[in-house]
RNA sequence: GGGUGAUUAGCUCAUUUGGCUAGAGCGCUUCAUUGACGUUGAAGAGGUGGCAGGUUCGAAUCCUGCAUCGCCCACCA
C-alpha cells in the first residue's frame, strides 16, 4: 500500500471532504426515521472561533453517528447576518470615509451592508468544511433570506392580531454611541466604584430643605418629583408640598412611595421618569411629567442654557460645580454600584424614554413553562431546565425594536394625521403608503435579530409551508452554547409553541465556554485567543475534534489544552499505523470473507469492539461525548493495537484482521472522520465510490465468552511476568516454566512474544519464582540470589494481600452487610475473599521456600 | 439580594439511581527496541476526593453547616 509512516492530515482532508460533498452524502437520505439538527448560524462574514469549532464538532459527531445508524439525517447549516455585530463593523467603515449612517437612507445602508457582507462572506463556510461538518449545504439558510423575512412577518402579524404586540413609550437600554436600544439581557452590568452625592432641594420658602442622594446628578435637571417613604417621620410633614429644583426655576412635588428605602442614602430620592426605569414606574403611579434631558446622541437637551448640548459625563461635572457654587451640595460618599454597559463598545447604557415595539411575554412564557414542566423538552445538563423556568417566571416584555438599518424592517406604518394609528403592512420598501385615503409613514426601526432567529427551527425546515424538510420539525436536538440559553433557546421554545403549536425540539444540549488552558475566558485583550484554524492546520482536523471533545461535559466551562489535541493527533497516527500493518499483512488484493474467530484473541477482540460500539451508542444517546470518545480511543489503542495486533503477529486469520480494522474505522468515524475515511479509501476490498461516511455502525458479532475470558487470563499472566521481571535486577530476559496447564501450553508462542521471554517450557519440577497473581501453574526461572533479593517484593505483596483480606473479611462478618447489600455483591465479596486467601497461602509458601534455602 | 456550578493525582478532567483496590490524557521516573507506529512499547510513582458534622452495612456520590473560586439573573437612587 505504501502508506507513509505518519498520517499527514493536510494531504488528505480537502480531497476527502470534496469527495463527501460531491457524492451527496451530506443530504438527507429520505430513508429511516428522521434525525435533525439545525446549526446555530455563525456570523456570515466573520471567522469561526473555538466555540464554533466545539459546536460544530459535537453536532457533527451526532450527525455522523445517527447517519451510520441508518437514520434519515438532516444537518441544516446557517449563516447569520449578525445585525448588530455587522453593523458595528460597517459603521466603522463609514467612519473611515468620514460618513455616518445619517448620510444615507435605510435602503441605501441596507444594500451597502449587503454588498459588504457579500464580499466577506464564505470564509465561515469554508472553515466549517475544514472542521469536517457533514452539513447539508444546499439547505443552508441565511438569516436575511426571503423565507426568513416572510415567516418573521407572518409571526409578527399573528402576534399583532392576537394583541400581543404593542407600541409603547418605555424606558429602554440605549447606547448613545451606537444609537440603538437593547433588550434587557443584552446589557452587561459591571460593579463600579462611584460617588453618591447628597444634594439639597430647598423648600419654596427656602427655610428648610430636603436632601436627596444620587449617583447621577446630571439627571437632576429632568427631575419631576422627590420621593420619600410614606412612613418616614423625617419627611412626613413635607409630603404633598413642593420644593425648588436646584439650578432651575421649576417647582417639584414631594411624593410618598413605598419603593423608597428609608435606610439608603438620605431616604429621599429624586425622581427622573425619563431616565430611570424605577423612576419611570413611580412617575406612572403618581402621574408625573417626563422630561428627557439626555438626547439620543448623549448630549443634554431641554436644560438651562449653560448645560445644553453638553455630553452627559461633562454635564455631570458642570452640574456638580454649579451646585457647589449654589452651596447646595451637602456631601459625597464612595459607593459601589452596578452600571450597565454596551456589550459592544463598553460605554454606559443610558436608560432612555423611547417609543418601541414590545411583545407581551407573559402568555408565551406561560405556555413554554407548561410544555417544559410536562417534560416535552429534555435538558442536558438538567439544571438548565430550572434556569429557563426561572427566567420565564420573571420575564418582562420584549423590546423588539432596534435602530439599526442592517436587519429585517418592522412592517408597521403610522398614520401621519394620527400618531396613535399604527397599521401592519409589509410594503416596507415604501417610505409612505396610502390606505383608505390616509397617508401612513413607515416605521424605520428593524427587528431585534433574536426575533427572527427565535423562529429558526420552523423557518429552516419550512415547516409552516410543509416543505421538503418539514418532516424534520421538531428538531431531534438543539445543540448550542449555554450562554444563549435565554436570548435564543428560551425564545425559540416560546415562539415555536406559539406559531407551530409544538415544541421546536425534543432535547436541548448546551455546551460550555471553551476557556484557555489556565481556565481563563478567552479574549482579544488578554491575548489568549486560540484560533481553531491554526490549530487545525498544525495538527489536523480530527486531532482538533478529539482534543476539543475530550474532558468536556455538558454546560460546563472548560479549558482547552493543546496537549489534548496532540493526544488526538497521536491517536490518528496510531489508527493509521494499525491500518498500515494490517493492510500490509493482508496484501493488495485481499477480499475478506465472513470473519470466523479461531483463537482466544479473536474471540476477545470481537467482544471488545462489539462492546465498545454498544457503549458508544448508549453514551451518545446521553450526550456523553467525552466518554464516548474515550471509549473509542481506548478500545482502539489499548485493545486493538496493544493486544490484538500483537497477538495477530502470532496467528493467521486475515478475515478477522480485516473485520477488526473495519469495525475500528466505523467506531472511530464520528470522532475522527477524516483519517478513518482516508484509510477506508485504501482498503482493497471495497469498490470504488464506497465511503465510510455512508456505511453502517458496527453490528454486534457473536463470540465465545469463555474464550474471551481465557484471553484475559493470558493477559494477566503476561502482565505479571512483565511486572515481576521489571522489578528484578539486571533487566534481562527470563524463562518461564509451567506445569500441567493446557491454556499456557496452547498459547506458548503468544505468551513468549508478549512477555518477551527467553523460553517457555513445561516441567515436572517447578523452580523459581511462582507467578501467584495469574492463578496459573507457572514459575519464573531465576537463580537463588535473585530469588533471595526478591524476597522483600514478596513480603510487600503478602502484606497487601493480608490487609485486603482483612477489609473484605470484616465486611463479610458484618451481619447488616450480609442482610442488606445486594446478593451478587455479597457473592463477589466471598469470591474475592477466597481468592485472596489462596494468594496469601501461595505467597507464604513461596516465602517459606526462599527462607528455607 | 436570588439562583446556579465548581472544589478529586503536578496540570486538565472523568467516576449517573451510594457498592470491586477512585480512573483517563498530558507531565514525571525507570527500562526497552531497528520494519505497523518514537506522534512507539513495557513498567512505575503520584490521591486523608476543600473543611467539619450527619445518614448508611457501605459516602467522592445523599443531608446540614462552613470556606474558596466562577457564572447567570435582579438592580438601592
Short mmCIF file of C-alpha atoms in Angstrom, two decimals, chain A residues 542-799:
data_model
loop_
_atom_site.label_atom_id
_atom_site.label_comp_id
_atom_site.label_asym_id
_atom_site.label_seq_id
_atom_site.Cartn_x
_atom_site.Cartn_y
_atom_site.Cartn_z
CA UNK A 542 -9.58 15.12 13.56
CA UNK A 543 -6.99 15.97 16.19
CA UNK A 544 -8.73 19.27 16.88
CA UNK A 545 -12.03 17.48 17.15
CA UNK A 546 -10.73 14.85 19.54
CA UNK A 547 -8.89 17.43 21.59
CA UNK A 548 -11.91 19.68 21.87
CA UNK A 549 -14.32 16.95 22.79
CA UNK A 550 -12.22 15.20 25.37
CA UNK A 551 -12.56 16.18 29.02
CA UNK A 552 -15.65 18.23 28.36
CA UNK A 553 -19.10 17.81 29.82
CA UNK A 554 -22.45 19.50 29.27
CA UNK A 555 -22.94 23.08 30.34
CA UNK A 556 -19.55 23.36 31.93
CA UNK A 557 -16.99 25.99 31.02
CA UNK A 558 -13.80 24.07 30.47
CA UNK A 559 -10.25 24.70 29.49
CA UNK A 560 -8.78 23.97 26.11
CA UNK A 561 -5.41 22.30 26.05
CA UNK A 562 -3.18 21.75 23.08
CA UNK A 563 -1.99 18.62 24.90
CA UNK A 564 -5.30 17.03 24.17
CA UNK A 565 -5.12 17.97 20.53
CA UNK A 566 -1.70 16.37 20.39
CA UNK A 567 -3.10 13.25 22.03
CA UNK A 568 -5.77 13.31 19.32
CA UNK A 569 -3.20 13.61 16.59
CA UNK A 570 -1.26 10.71 18.07
CA UNK A 571 -4.39 8.65 18.11
CA UNK A 572 -4.97 9.33 14.42
CA UNK A 573 -1.45 8.26 13.74
CA UNK A 574 -1.95 5.13 15.77
CA UNK A 575 -5.01 4.26 13.77
CA UNK A 576 -3.06 4.97 10.61
CA UNK A 577 -0.34 2.56 11.61
CA UNK A 578 -2.73 -0.14 12.68
CA UNK A 579 -4.10 0.10 9.17
CA UNK A 580 -0.65 0.14 7.66
CA UNK A 581 0.25 -3.04 9.47
CA UNK A 582 -2.97 -4.84 8.73
CA UNK A 583 -3.12 -3.83 5.09
CA UNK A 584 0.47 -4.86 4.63
CA UNK A 585 -0.26 -8.22 6.16
CA UNK A 586 -3.38 -8.78 4.08
CA UNK A 587 -1.89 -7.81 0.77
CA UNK A 588 -3.08 -5.64 -2.06
CA UNK A 589 -5.80 -7.78 -3.48
CA UNK A 590 -7.31 -9.08 -0.33
CA UNK A 591 -11.04 -9.67 -0.16
CA UNK A 592 -12.22 -10.81 3.22
CA UNK A 593 -14.78 -13.49 3.81
CA UNK A 594 -17.02 -13.78 6.85
CA UNK A 595 -14.85 -13.47 9.93
CA UNK A 596 -14.57 -16.72 11.84
CA UNK A 597 -12.86 -16.40 15.22
CA UNK A 598 -10.34 -19.16 15.73
CA UNK A 599 -8.11 -18.03 18.57
CA UNK A 600 -8.77 -16.71 22.05
CA UNK A 601 -7.57 -13.32 20.86
CA UNK A 602 -10.13 -13.39 18.04
CA UNK A 603 -12.95 -14.04 20.45
CA UNK A 604 -11.71 -11.39 22.77
CA UNK A 605 -11.35 -8.63 20.19
CA UNK A 606 -14.87 -9.29 18.96
CA UNK A 607 -16.09 -8.82 22.48
CA UNK A 608 -14.09 -5.63 22.92
CA UNK A 609 -15.15 -3.98 19.65
CA UNK A 610 -18.76 -5.09 19.90
CA UNK A 611 -18.93 -3.93 23.47
CA UNK A 612 -17.42 -0.59 22.53
CA UNK A 613 -19.93 0.00 19.77
CA UNK A 614 -22.81 -0.61 22.15
CA UNK A 615 -21.24 1.55 24.80
CA UNK A 616 -20.67 4.44 22.43
CA UNK A 617 -24.24 4.22 21.28
CA UNK A 618 -25.52 4.43 24.85
CA UNK A 619 -23.16 7.25 25.74
CA UNK A 620 -24.10 9.34 22.72
CA UNK A 621 -27.79 8.86 23.45
CA UNK A 622 -26.95 10.58 26.72
CA UNK A 623 -24.74 13.22 25.06
CA UNK A 624 -21.68 12.00 26.93
CA UNK A 625 -19.34 12.89 24.12
CA UNK A 626 -16.14 12.83 26.07
CA UNK A 627 -16.72 9.38 27.47
CA UNK A 628 -17.77 8.07 24.08
CA UNK A 629 -14.59 9.40 22.50
CA UNK A 630 -12.63 7.93 25.37
CA UNK A 631 -14.17 4.52 24.82
CA UNK A 632 -13.21 4.61 21.18
CA UNK A 633 -9.70 5.80 22.00
CA UNK A 634 -9.01 3.07 24.49
CA UNK A 635 -10.64 0.28 22.59
CA UNK A 636 -8.58 1.04 19.54
CA UNK A 637 -5.34 1.84 21.26
CA UNK A 638 -5.25 -0.42 24.31
CA UNK A 639 -7.22 -3.36 22.99
CA UNK A 640 -6.81 -3.43 19.25
CA UNK A 641 -3.28 -2.12 18.91
CA UNK A 642 -1.62 -3.21 22.12
CA UNK A 643 -3.06 -6.70 22.32
CA UNK A 644 -4.87 -7.85 19.24
CA UNK A 645 -2.41 -6.63 16.65
CA UNK A 646 0.40 -8.09 18.74
CA UNK A 647 -1.46 -11.37 19.03
CA UNK A 648 -2.19 -11.33 15.32
CA UNK A 649 1.52 -11.44 14.64
CA UNK A 650 1.45 -14.94 16.09
CA UNK A 651 -1.56 -16.18 14.19
CA UNK A 652 -3.03 -16.13 10.74
CA UNK A 653 -6.67 -15.16 10.45
CA UNK A 654 -6.84 -12.49 7.77
CA UNK A 655 -10.64 -12.34 7.72
CA UNK A 656 -10.65 -11.48 11.40
CA UNK A 657 -7.92 -8.88 10.98
CA UNK A 658 -9.85 -7.22 8.19
CA UNK A 659 -13.01 -7.29 10.26
CA UNK A 660 -11.29 -5.74 13.26
CA UNK A 661 -9.84 -2.90 11.21
CA UNK A 662 -13.14 -2.33 9.52
CA UNK A 663 -15.04 -2.22 12.81
CA UNK A 664 -12.48 0.11 14.36
CA UNK A 665 -12.80 2.56 11.47
CA UNK A 666 -16.56 2.63 11.77
CA UNK A 667 -16.35 3.07 15.50
CA UNK A 668 -13.94 5.97 15.24
CA UNK A 669 -15.54 7.67 12.27
CA UNK A 670 -17.84 10.14 14.08
CA UNK A 671 -14.91 11.23 16.22
CA UNK A 672 -12.17 11.25 13.59
CA UNK A 673 -13.94 11.40 10.25
CA UNK A 674 -11.02 12.31 8.01
CA UNK A 675 -8.40 9.77 8.97
CA UNK A 676 -10.92 6.95 9.12
CA UNK A 677 -12.28 7.77 5.69
CA UNK A 678 -8.79 8.19 4.30
CA UNK A 679 -7.87 4.71 5.49
CA UNK A 680 -11.17 3.29 4.30
CA UNK A 681 -10.38 4.55 0.82
CA UNK A 682 -7.21 2.44 0.83
CA UNK A 683 -8.99 -0.80 1.74
CA UNK A 684 -8.71 -3.05 -1.28
CA UNK A 685 -11.92 -4.89 -0.62
CA UNK A 686 -14.34 -2.03 -1.14
CA UNK A 687 -15.44 -0.91 -4.56
CA UNK A 688 -14.51 2.50 -5.77
CA UNK A 689 -17.07 5.00 -4.60
CA UNK A 690 -17.80 3.18 -1.41
CA UNK A 691 -17.48 5.54 1.54
CA UNK A 692 -17.20 5.12 5.26
CA UNK A 693 -19.44 8.14 5.87
CA UNK A 694 -22.27 6.24 4.19
CA UNK A 695 -21.54 2.90 5.81
CA UNK A 696 -23.25 1.48 8.85
CA UNK A 697 -22.45 1.43 12.54
CA UNK A 698 -20.78 -1.86 13.57
CA UNK A 699 -23.27 -4.61 14.22
CA UNK A 700 -22.66 -6.97 17.14
CA UNK A 701 -20.90 -10.19 16.18
CA UNK A 702 -21.32 -13.40 18.16
CA UNK A 703 -18.32 -14.56 20.20
CA UNK A 704 -17.44 -17.12 22.84
CA UNK A 705 -17.49 -15.52 26.25
CA UNK A 706 -15.39 -18.26 27.84
CA UNK A 707 -12.67 -17.98 25.25
CA UNK A 708 -12.65 -14.21 25.60
CA UNK A 709 -12.29 -14.65 29.35
CA UNK A 710 -9.39 -17.03 28.84
CA UNK A 711 -7.61 -14.47 26.75
CA UNK A 712 -7.97 -12.10 29.66
CA UNK A 713 -6.27 -14.68 31.87
CA UNK A 714 -3.39 -14.86 29.46
CA UNK A 715 -3.16 -11.08 29.60
CA UNK A 716 -2.99 -11.29 33.36
CA UNK A 717 -0.19 -13.82 33.17
CA UNK A 718 1.74 -11.74 30.66
CA UNK A 719 1.25 -8.66 32.80
CA UNK A 720 2.55 -10.45 35.83
CA UNK A 721 5.62 -11.69 34.02
CA UNK A 722 6.30 -8.18 32.77
CA UNK A 723 5.76 -6.73 36.20
CA UNK A 724 7.92 -9.20 38.04
CA UNK A 725 10.76 -9.15 35.56
CA UNK A 726 10.78 -5.36 35.53
CA UNK A 727 11.27 -5.46 39.29
CA UNK A 728 14.09 -7.97 39.12
CA UNK A 729 17.68 -6.84 38.92
CA UNK A 730 19.60 -6.95 35.70
CA UNK A 731 16.71 -6.32 33.42
CA UNK A 732 17.30 -9.40 31.37
CA UNK A 733 15.03 -11.88 29.68
CA UNK A 734 13.76 -14.70 31.78
CA UNK A 735 12.41 -18.14 31.23
CA UNK A 736 9.04 -19.35 32.47
CA UNK A 737 8.18 -22.91 33.29
CA UNK A 738 4.72 -24.25 33.86
CA UNK A 739 3.12 -27.43 34.99
CA UNK A 740 0.04 -29.21 33.73
CA UNK A 741 -1.51 -26.11 32.22
CA UNK A 742 -3.17 -26.58 28.86
CA UNK A 743 -4.09 -22.92 28.48
CA UNK A 744 -0.45 -21.96 28.65
CA UNK A 745 0.51 -24.92 26.58
CA UNK A 746 -1.84 -23.92 23.80
CA UNK A 747 -0.64 -20.34 23.74
CA UNK A 748 3.06 -20.76 24.36
CA UNK A 749 4.35 -18.72 21.50
CA UNK A 750 1.92 -15.87 22.13
CA UNK A 751 2.89 -15.60 25.78
CA UNK A 752 6.56 -15.87 24.99
CA UNK A 753 6.37 -13.00 22.50
CA UNK A 754 4.10 -10.76 24.52
CA UNK A 755 6.11 -11.19 27.72
CA UNK A 756 9.42 -11.17 25.82
CA UNK A 757 10.55 -14.42 27.38
CA UNK A 758 13.65 -16.31 26.54
CA UNK A 759 11.79 -19.56 26.86
CA UNK A 760 8.56 -21.14 28.00
CA UNK A 761 8.61 -24.82 28.88
CA UNK A 762 6.65 -27.40 30.71
CA UNK A 763 8.20 -29.09 33.69
CA UNK A 764 7.51 -31.64 36.40
CA UNK A 765 9.73 -29.91 38.86
CA UNK A 766 8.79 -26.28 39.16
CA UNK A 767 11.50 -23.93 40.29
CA UNK A 768 12.00 -20.23 40.74
CA UNK A 769 9.51 -17.55 41.44
CA UNK A 770 5.91 -18.52 41.48
CA UNK A 771 3.62 -16.25 39.42
CA UNK A 772 0.99 -16.13 42.06
CA UNK A 773 -1.37 -13.50 40.67
CA UNK A 774 -2.23 -15.24 37.47
CA UNK A 775 -3.82 -18.22 39.12
CA UNK A 776 -1.97 -20.48 36.68
CA UNK A 777 0.70 -23.02 37.47
CA UNK A 778 3.66 -21.02 36.27
CA UNK A 779 7.08 -20.04 37.60
CA UNK A 780 9.62 -17.53 36.55
CA UNK A 781 13.02 -19.17 36.47
CA UNK A 782 15.57 -17.20 38.43
CA UNK A 783 18.72 -18.11 40.29
CA UNK A 784 18.81 -18.33 44.05
CA UNK A 785 20.47 -14.99 44.57
CA UNK A 786 17.75 -13.25 42.58
CA UNK A 787 15.13 -15.21 44.36
CA UNK A 788 16.52 -14.11 47.65
CA UNK A 789 16.65 -10.48 46.54
CA UNK A 790 13.07 -10.75 45.51
CA UNK A 791 12.01 -11.81 48.95
CA UNK A 792 11.13 -8.29 50.01
CA UNK A 793 8.87 -7.90 46.98
CA UNK A 794 7.01 -10.95 48.05
CA UNK A 795 6.75 -9.68 51.58
CA UNK A 796 5.21 -6.43 50.42
CA UNK A 797 2.72 -8.26 48.30
CA UNK A 798 1.88 -10.56 51.16
CA UNK A 799 1.21 -7.63 53.43
#
